[in-house]
Coordinates of C-alpha atoms in Angstrom, one line a residue:
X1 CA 2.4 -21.2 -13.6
X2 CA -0.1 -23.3 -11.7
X3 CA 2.6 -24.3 -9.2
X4 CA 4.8 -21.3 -8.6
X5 CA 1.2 -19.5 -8.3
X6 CA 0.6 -22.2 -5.3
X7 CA 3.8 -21.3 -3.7
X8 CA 3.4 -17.9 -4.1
X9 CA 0.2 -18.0 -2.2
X10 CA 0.6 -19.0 1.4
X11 CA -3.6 -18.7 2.5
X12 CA -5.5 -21.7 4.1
X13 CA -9.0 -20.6 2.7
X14 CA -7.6 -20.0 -1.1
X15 CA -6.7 -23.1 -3.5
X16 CA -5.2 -22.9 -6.8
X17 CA -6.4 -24.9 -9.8
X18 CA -4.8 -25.6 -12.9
X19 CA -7.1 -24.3 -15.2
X20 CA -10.0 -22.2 -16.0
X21 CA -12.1 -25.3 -16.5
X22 CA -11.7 -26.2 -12.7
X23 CA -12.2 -22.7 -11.4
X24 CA -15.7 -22.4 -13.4
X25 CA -17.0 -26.0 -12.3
X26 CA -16.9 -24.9 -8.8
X27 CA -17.6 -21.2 -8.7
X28 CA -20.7 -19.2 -7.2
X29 CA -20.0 -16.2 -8.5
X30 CA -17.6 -15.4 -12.1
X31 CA -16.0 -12.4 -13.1
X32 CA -14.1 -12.4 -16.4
X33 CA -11.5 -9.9 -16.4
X34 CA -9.9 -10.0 -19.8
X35 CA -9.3 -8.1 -22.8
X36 CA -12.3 -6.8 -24.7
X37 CA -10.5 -8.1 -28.2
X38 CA -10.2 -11.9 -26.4
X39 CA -13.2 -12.1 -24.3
X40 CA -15.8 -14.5 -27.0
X41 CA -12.1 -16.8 -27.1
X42 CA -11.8 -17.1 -23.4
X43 CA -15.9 -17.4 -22.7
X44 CA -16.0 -20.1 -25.3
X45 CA -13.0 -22.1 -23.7
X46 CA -14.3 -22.1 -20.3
X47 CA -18.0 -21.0 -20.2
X48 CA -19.6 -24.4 -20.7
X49 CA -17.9 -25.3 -18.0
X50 CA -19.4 -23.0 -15.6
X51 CA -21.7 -24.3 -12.4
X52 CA -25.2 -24.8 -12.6
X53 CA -26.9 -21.3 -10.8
X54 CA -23.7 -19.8 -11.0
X55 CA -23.5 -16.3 -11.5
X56 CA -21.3 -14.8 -14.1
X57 CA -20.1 -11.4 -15.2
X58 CA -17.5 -9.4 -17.0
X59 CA -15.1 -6.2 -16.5
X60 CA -14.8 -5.1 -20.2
X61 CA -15.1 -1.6 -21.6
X62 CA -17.5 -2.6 -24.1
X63 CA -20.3 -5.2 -23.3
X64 CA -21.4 -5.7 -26.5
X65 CA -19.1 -8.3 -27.4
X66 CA -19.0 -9.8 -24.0
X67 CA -22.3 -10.3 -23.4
X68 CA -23.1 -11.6 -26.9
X69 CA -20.1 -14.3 -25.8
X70 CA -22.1 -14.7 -22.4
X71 CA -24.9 -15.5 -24.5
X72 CA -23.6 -18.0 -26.8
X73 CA -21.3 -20.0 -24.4
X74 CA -22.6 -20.1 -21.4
X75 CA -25.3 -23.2 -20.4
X76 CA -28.8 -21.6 -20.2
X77 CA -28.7 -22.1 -16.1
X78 CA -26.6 -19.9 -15.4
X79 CA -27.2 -16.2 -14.8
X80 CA -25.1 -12.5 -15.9
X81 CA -24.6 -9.5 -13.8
X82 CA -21.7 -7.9 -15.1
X83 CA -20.1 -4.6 -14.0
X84 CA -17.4 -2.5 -15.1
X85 CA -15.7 0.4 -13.1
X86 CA -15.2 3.8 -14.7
X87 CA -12.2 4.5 -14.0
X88 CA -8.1 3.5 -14.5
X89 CA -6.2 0.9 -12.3
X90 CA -4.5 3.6 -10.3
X91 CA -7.1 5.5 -9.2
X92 CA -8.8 5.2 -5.7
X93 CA -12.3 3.3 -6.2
X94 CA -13.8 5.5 -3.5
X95 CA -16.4 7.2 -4.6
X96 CA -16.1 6.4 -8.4
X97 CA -18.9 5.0 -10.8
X98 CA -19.6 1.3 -10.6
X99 CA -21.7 0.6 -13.6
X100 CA -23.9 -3.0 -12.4
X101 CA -25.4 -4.6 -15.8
X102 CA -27.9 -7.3 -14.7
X103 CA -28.4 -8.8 -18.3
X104 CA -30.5 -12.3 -17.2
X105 CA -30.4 -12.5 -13.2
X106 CA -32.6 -12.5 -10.2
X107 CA -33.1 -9.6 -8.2
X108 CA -30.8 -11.9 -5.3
X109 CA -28.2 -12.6 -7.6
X110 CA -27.9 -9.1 -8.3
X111 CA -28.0 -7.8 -4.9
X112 CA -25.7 -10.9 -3.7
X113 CA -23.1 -9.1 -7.1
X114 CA -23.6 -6.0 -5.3
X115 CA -22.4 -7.2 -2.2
X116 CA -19.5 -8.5 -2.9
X117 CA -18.3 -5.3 -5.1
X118 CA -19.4 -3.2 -2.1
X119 CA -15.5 -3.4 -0.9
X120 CA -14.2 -0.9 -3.3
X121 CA -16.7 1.9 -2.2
X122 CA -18.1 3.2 -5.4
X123 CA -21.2 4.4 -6.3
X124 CA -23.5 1.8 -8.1
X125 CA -24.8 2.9 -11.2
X126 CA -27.9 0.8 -13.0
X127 CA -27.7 0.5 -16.6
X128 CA -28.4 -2.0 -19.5
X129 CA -25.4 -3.0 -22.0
X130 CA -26.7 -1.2 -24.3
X131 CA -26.8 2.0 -21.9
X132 CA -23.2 1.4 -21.3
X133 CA -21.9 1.2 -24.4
X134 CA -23.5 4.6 -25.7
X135 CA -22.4 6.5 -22.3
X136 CA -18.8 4.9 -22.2
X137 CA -18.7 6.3 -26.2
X138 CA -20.0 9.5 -24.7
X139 CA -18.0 10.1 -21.8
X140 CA -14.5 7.8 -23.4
X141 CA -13.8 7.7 -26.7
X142 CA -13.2 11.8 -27.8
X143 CA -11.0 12.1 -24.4
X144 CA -9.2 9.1 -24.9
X145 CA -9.0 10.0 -28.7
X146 CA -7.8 13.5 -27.9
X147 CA -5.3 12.7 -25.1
X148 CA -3.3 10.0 -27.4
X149 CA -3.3 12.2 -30.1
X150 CA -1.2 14.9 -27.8
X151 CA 0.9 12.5 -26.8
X152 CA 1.9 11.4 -30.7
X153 CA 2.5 15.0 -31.6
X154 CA 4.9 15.5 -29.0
X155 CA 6.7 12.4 -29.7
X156 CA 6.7 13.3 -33.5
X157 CA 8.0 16.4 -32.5
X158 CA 10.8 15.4 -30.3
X159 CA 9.6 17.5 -27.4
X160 CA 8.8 17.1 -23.4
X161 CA 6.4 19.6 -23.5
X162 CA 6.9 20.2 -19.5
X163 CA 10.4 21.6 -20.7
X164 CA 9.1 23.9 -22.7
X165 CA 7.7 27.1 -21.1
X166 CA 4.3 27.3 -23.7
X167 CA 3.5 23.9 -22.3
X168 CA 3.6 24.9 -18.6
X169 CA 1.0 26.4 -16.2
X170 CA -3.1 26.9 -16.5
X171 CA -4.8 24.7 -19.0
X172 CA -1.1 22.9 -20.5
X173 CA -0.8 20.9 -16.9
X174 CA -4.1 19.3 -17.2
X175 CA -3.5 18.3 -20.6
X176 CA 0.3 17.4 -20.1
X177 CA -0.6 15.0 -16.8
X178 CA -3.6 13.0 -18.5
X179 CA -2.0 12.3 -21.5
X180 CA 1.2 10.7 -20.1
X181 CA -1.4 9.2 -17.1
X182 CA -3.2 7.3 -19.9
X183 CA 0.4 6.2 -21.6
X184 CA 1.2 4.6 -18.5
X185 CA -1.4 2.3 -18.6
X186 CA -2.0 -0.9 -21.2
X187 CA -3.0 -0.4 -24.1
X188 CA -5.9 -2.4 -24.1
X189 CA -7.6 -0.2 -21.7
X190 CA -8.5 2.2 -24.7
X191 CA -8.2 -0.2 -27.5
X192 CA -11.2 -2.3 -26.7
X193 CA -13.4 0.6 -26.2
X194 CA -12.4 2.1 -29.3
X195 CA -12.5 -0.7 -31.6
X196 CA -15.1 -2.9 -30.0
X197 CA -17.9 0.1 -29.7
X198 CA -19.5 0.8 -32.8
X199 CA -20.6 4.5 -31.4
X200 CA -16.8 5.2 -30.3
X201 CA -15.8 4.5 -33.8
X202 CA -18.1 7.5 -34.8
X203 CA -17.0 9.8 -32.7
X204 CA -13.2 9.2 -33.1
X205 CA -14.1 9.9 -36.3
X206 CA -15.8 13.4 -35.7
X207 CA -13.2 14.2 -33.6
X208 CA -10.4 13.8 -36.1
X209 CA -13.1 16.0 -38.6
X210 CA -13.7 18.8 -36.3
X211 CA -9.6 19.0 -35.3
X212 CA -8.5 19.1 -39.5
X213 CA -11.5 21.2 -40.1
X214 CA -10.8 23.9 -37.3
X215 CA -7.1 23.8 -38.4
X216 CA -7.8 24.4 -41.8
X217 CA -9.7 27.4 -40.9
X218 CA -6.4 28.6 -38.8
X219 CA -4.2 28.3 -41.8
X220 CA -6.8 29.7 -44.2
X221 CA -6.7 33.0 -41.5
X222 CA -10.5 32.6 -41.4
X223 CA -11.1 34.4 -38.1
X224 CA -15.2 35.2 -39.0
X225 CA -15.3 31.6 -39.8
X226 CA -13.9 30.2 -37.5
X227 CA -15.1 32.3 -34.1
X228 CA -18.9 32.0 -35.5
X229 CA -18.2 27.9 -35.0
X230 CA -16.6 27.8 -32.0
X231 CA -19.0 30.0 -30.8
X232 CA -21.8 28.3 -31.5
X233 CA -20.4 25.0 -30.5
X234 CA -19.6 26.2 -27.2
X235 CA -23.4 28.0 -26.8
X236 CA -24.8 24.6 -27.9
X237 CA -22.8 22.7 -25.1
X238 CA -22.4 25.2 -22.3
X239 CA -25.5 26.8 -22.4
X240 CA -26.9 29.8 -20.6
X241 CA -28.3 27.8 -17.6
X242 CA -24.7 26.6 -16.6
X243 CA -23.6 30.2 -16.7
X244 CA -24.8 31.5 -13.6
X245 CA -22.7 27.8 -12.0
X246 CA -19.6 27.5 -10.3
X247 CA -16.7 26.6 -13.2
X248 CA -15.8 22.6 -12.3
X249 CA -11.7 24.1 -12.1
X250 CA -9.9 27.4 -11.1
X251 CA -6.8 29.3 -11.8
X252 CA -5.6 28.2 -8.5
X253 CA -6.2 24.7 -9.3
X254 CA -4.9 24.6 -12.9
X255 CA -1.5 25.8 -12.1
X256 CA -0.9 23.8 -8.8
X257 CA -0.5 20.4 -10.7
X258 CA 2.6 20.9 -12.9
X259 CA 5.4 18.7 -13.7
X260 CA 7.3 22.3 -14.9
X261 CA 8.2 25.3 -13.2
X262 CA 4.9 27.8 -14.2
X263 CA 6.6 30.4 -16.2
X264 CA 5.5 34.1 -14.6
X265 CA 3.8 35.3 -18.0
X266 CA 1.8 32.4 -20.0
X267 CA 2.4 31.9 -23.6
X268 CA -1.2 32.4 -25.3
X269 CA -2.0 29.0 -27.4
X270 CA -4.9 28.3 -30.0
X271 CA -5.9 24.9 -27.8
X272 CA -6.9 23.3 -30.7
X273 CA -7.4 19.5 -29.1
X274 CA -10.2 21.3 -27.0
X275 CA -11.8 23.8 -29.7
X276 CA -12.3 20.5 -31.6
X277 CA -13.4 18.6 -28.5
X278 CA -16.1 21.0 -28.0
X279 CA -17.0 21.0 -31.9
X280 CA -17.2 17.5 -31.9
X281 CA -20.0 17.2 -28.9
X282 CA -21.9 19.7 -30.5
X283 CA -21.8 18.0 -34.2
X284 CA -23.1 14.6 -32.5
X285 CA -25.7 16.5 -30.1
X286 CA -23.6 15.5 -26.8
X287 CA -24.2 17.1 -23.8
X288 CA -21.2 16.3 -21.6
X289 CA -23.1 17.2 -18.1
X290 CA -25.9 14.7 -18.7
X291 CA -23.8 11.4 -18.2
X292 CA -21.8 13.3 -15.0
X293 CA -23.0 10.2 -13.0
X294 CA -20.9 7.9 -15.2
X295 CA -18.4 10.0 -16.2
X296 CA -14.7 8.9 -15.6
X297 CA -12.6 11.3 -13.9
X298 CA -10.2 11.6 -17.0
X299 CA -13.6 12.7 -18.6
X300 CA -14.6 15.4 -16.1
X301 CA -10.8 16.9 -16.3
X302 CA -11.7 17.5 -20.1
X303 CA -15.0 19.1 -19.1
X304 CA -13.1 21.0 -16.5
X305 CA -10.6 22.4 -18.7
X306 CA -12.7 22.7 -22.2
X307 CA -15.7 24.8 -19.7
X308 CA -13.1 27.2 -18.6
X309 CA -12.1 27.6 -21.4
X310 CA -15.0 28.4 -23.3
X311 CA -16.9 30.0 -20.4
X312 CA -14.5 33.1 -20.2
X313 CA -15.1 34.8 -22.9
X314 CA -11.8 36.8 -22.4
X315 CA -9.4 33.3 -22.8
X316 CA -11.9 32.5 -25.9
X317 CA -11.0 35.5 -27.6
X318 CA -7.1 35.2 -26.9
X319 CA -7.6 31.7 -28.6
X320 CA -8.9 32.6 -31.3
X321 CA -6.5 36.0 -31.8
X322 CA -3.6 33.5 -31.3
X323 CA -5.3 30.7 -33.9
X324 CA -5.4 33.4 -36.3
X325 CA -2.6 35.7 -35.8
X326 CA 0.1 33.2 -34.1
X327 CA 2.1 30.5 -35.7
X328 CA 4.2 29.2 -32.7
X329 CA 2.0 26.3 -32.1
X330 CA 1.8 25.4 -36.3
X331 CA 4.1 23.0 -36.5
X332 CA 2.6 21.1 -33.0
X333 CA -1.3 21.9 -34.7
X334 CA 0.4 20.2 -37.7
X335 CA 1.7 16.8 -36.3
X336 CA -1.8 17.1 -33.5
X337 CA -3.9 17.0 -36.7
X338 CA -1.9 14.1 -38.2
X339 CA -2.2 12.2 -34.5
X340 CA -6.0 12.9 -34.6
X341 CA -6.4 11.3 -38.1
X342 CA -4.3 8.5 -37.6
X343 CA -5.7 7.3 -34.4
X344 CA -9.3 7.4 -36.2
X345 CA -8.2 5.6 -39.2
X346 CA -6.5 2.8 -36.9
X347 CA -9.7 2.8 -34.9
X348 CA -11.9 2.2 -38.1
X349 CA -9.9 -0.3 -39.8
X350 CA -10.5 -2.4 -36.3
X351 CA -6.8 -3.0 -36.3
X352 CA -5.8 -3.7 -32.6
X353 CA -1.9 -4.7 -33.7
X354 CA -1.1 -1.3 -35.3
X355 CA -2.9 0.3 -32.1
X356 CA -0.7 -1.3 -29.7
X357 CA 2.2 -0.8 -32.2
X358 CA 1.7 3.1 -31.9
X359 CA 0.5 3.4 -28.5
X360 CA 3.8 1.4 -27.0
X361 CA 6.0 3.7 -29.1
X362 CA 4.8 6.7 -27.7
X363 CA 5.0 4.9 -23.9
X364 CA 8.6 4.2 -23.9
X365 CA 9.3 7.7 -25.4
X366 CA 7.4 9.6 -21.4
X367 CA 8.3 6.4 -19.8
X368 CA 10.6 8.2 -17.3
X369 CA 8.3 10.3 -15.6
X370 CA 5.3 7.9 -15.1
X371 CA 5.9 8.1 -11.8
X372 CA 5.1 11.6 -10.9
X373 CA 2.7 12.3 -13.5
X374 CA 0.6 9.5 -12.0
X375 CA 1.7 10.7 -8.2
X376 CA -0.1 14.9 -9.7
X377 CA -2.4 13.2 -11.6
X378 CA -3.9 11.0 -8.2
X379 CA -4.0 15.0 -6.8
X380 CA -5.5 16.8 -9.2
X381 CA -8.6 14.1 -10.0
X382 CA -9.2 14.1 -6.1
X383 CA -9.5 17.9 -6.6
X384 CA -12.0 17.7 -10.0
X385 CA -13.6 14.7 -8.1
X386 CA -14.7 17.2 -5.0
X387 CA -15.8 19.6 -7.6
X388 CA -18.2 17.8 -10.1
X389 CA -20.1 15.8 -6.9
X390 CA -22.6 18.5 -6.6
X391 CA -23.3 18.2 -10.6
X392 CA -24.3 14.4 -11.0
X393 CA -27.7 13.8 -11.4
X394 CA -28.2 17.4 -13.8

């Protein structure tokens, strides 16, 4: 590796060392970019080695184990500013949160950290691990949660759901692009954060309540039920004051990002994976808008499409008529409720090999159009991106 990475690289002011041990002996400044699950093994392999004054830092989703390995391995000389970027590998850095952590650092090594990150051209947002951890849960987990779980329900069901008409158009294109934009990433992206964060673990958990709970109320025909909750779930997170605001998407927008032709009438569906993403802030007392700094843009397409939804009170009756009084969509509620729950019980069993096991099967079933989903997706986050600047700092 060490050679071919030498001949590969053909730069006078960059040298290749064999190992980790040489590279932290003789480095100013330390970034650890590796998996969330392996980052304590790595740290304690090549941390003692690192250069007195050095500065060192991490790109993990969840500093709570990395900086607790910071802590342990490294020598006491040495200081942390780590940093993680909210958002995915393909996305332009422009413009997008940079969360800076300086755990045990000067004011210059922070500013020097800041420097040399200023390249990508995102926003740097000040925060303690601890800070970090609770927003990423916040802002992560539930979308991440409720993105894979679409994706396993339309594997289990054998379908491409931009073939079938009640899956094209409006709301179905924001769902349809994310999900197969977060299967064509690793799966340690989400893993770590899941697993790793004790608060993400919670919320998966709600999640996969509030989706069997809501569905239960759908089969039991429990419209009073059912319309008092969602109600009240959506009052509790979209409250008067962000009536009288511009919604973050349009009709215009929703339907301009599809991977299907847009049918010319819309079959209505009960959009259970948001009903239960609204139900879920409101039972843990998140309000979405008040971590809009950090926010990823995955994150502010689910606030997008769960505030237009709930904030025309025309579309939230439809959804709730069609929960009631529909069946088209049991069989894909069925298998979506199964997803939710199976993706929270791998989450809280901590089991990172059945998580890759499931999210790799589920990969190689969209494989084929990674490509343009990823090309739309790129569009439409530009588009929410342009949208939600005028809301950070609420």
């Amino acid at each position: 590796m060490h050679r071919s990475l030498e001949t590969e690289t053909d730069c006078a002011n960059v040298t290749i060392y064999p190992n980790g041990h040489l590279v932290s002996r003789s480095s100013d400044y330390i970034i650890y970019s590796v998996e969330a699950e392996a980052i304590d093994i790595v740290v304690a392999q090549y941390g003692p080695s690192t250069k007195q004054g050095a500065i060192v830092g991490g790109q993990t989703s969840c500093k709570a184990p990395e900086i607790a390995a910071f802590e342990k391995h490294l020598p006491a000389d040495v200081e942390i500013v780590s940093c993680h970027s909210l958002h995915g590998p393909n996305v332009d850095p422009r413009g997008q949160p940079l969360v800076i952590i300086r755990h045990r650092a000067s004011q210059q090594s922070q500013d020097l950290v800041e420097r040399v990150l200023s390249c990508f051209g995102s926003k740097h947002v000040h925060l303690t691990a601890e800070e970090h951890d609770s927003i990423t849960a916040d802002t992560q987990a539930v979308t991440h949660a409720a993105f894979l779980s679409m994706g396993t329900a339309w594997e289990a069901n054998n379908q491409f759901p931009w073939e079938i008409n009640r899956y094209v158009g409006g709301i179905e294109n924001v769902k349809i692009n994310v999900t197969l934009r977060i299967y064509s990433n690793k799966w340690h992206v989400y893993a770590g954060l899941a697993i790793l964060n004790p608060s993400a673990k919670k919320q998966i958990r709600q999640y996969a309540q509030s989706v069997t709970e809501l569905f239960k109320l759908m089969l039991g025909g429990h419209r009073e039920e059912l319309s008092n909750r969602i109600k009240t779930a959506g009052a509790a997170v979209f409250n008067a004051e962000r009536q009288h605001e511009d919604l973050l998407l349009r009709d215009e927008v929703l339907d301009r990002f599809s991977l299907g032709k847009v049918p010319s009438q819309k079959q209505p569906n009960n959009h259970l994976s948001l009903l239960a993403m609204v139900d879920c802030w409101w039972q843990l007392g998140i309000v979405p808008y008040d971590h809009m700094i950090c926010s990823t843009p995955l994150f502010r397409l689910m606030l997008g499409v769960t505030e237009y939804l709930f904030r025309k009170p025309l579309l939230l009756e439809e959804v709730i008529t069609t929960a009631i009084e529909d069946d088209t969509f049991r069989s894909d509620d069925l298998e979506f409720t199964f997803a939710a729950r199976g993706w929270s019980d791998c989450v809280s069993f901590g089991d990172f090999s059945s998580y890759q096991d499931r999210f790799e099967q589920i990969q190689a079933y969209f494989a084929p159009r990674f490509p343009e989903a990823t090309r739309v997706g790129n569009e439409m986050i530009q588009t929410i991106l342009e949208k939600t600047e005028k809301h950070e700092g609420l």
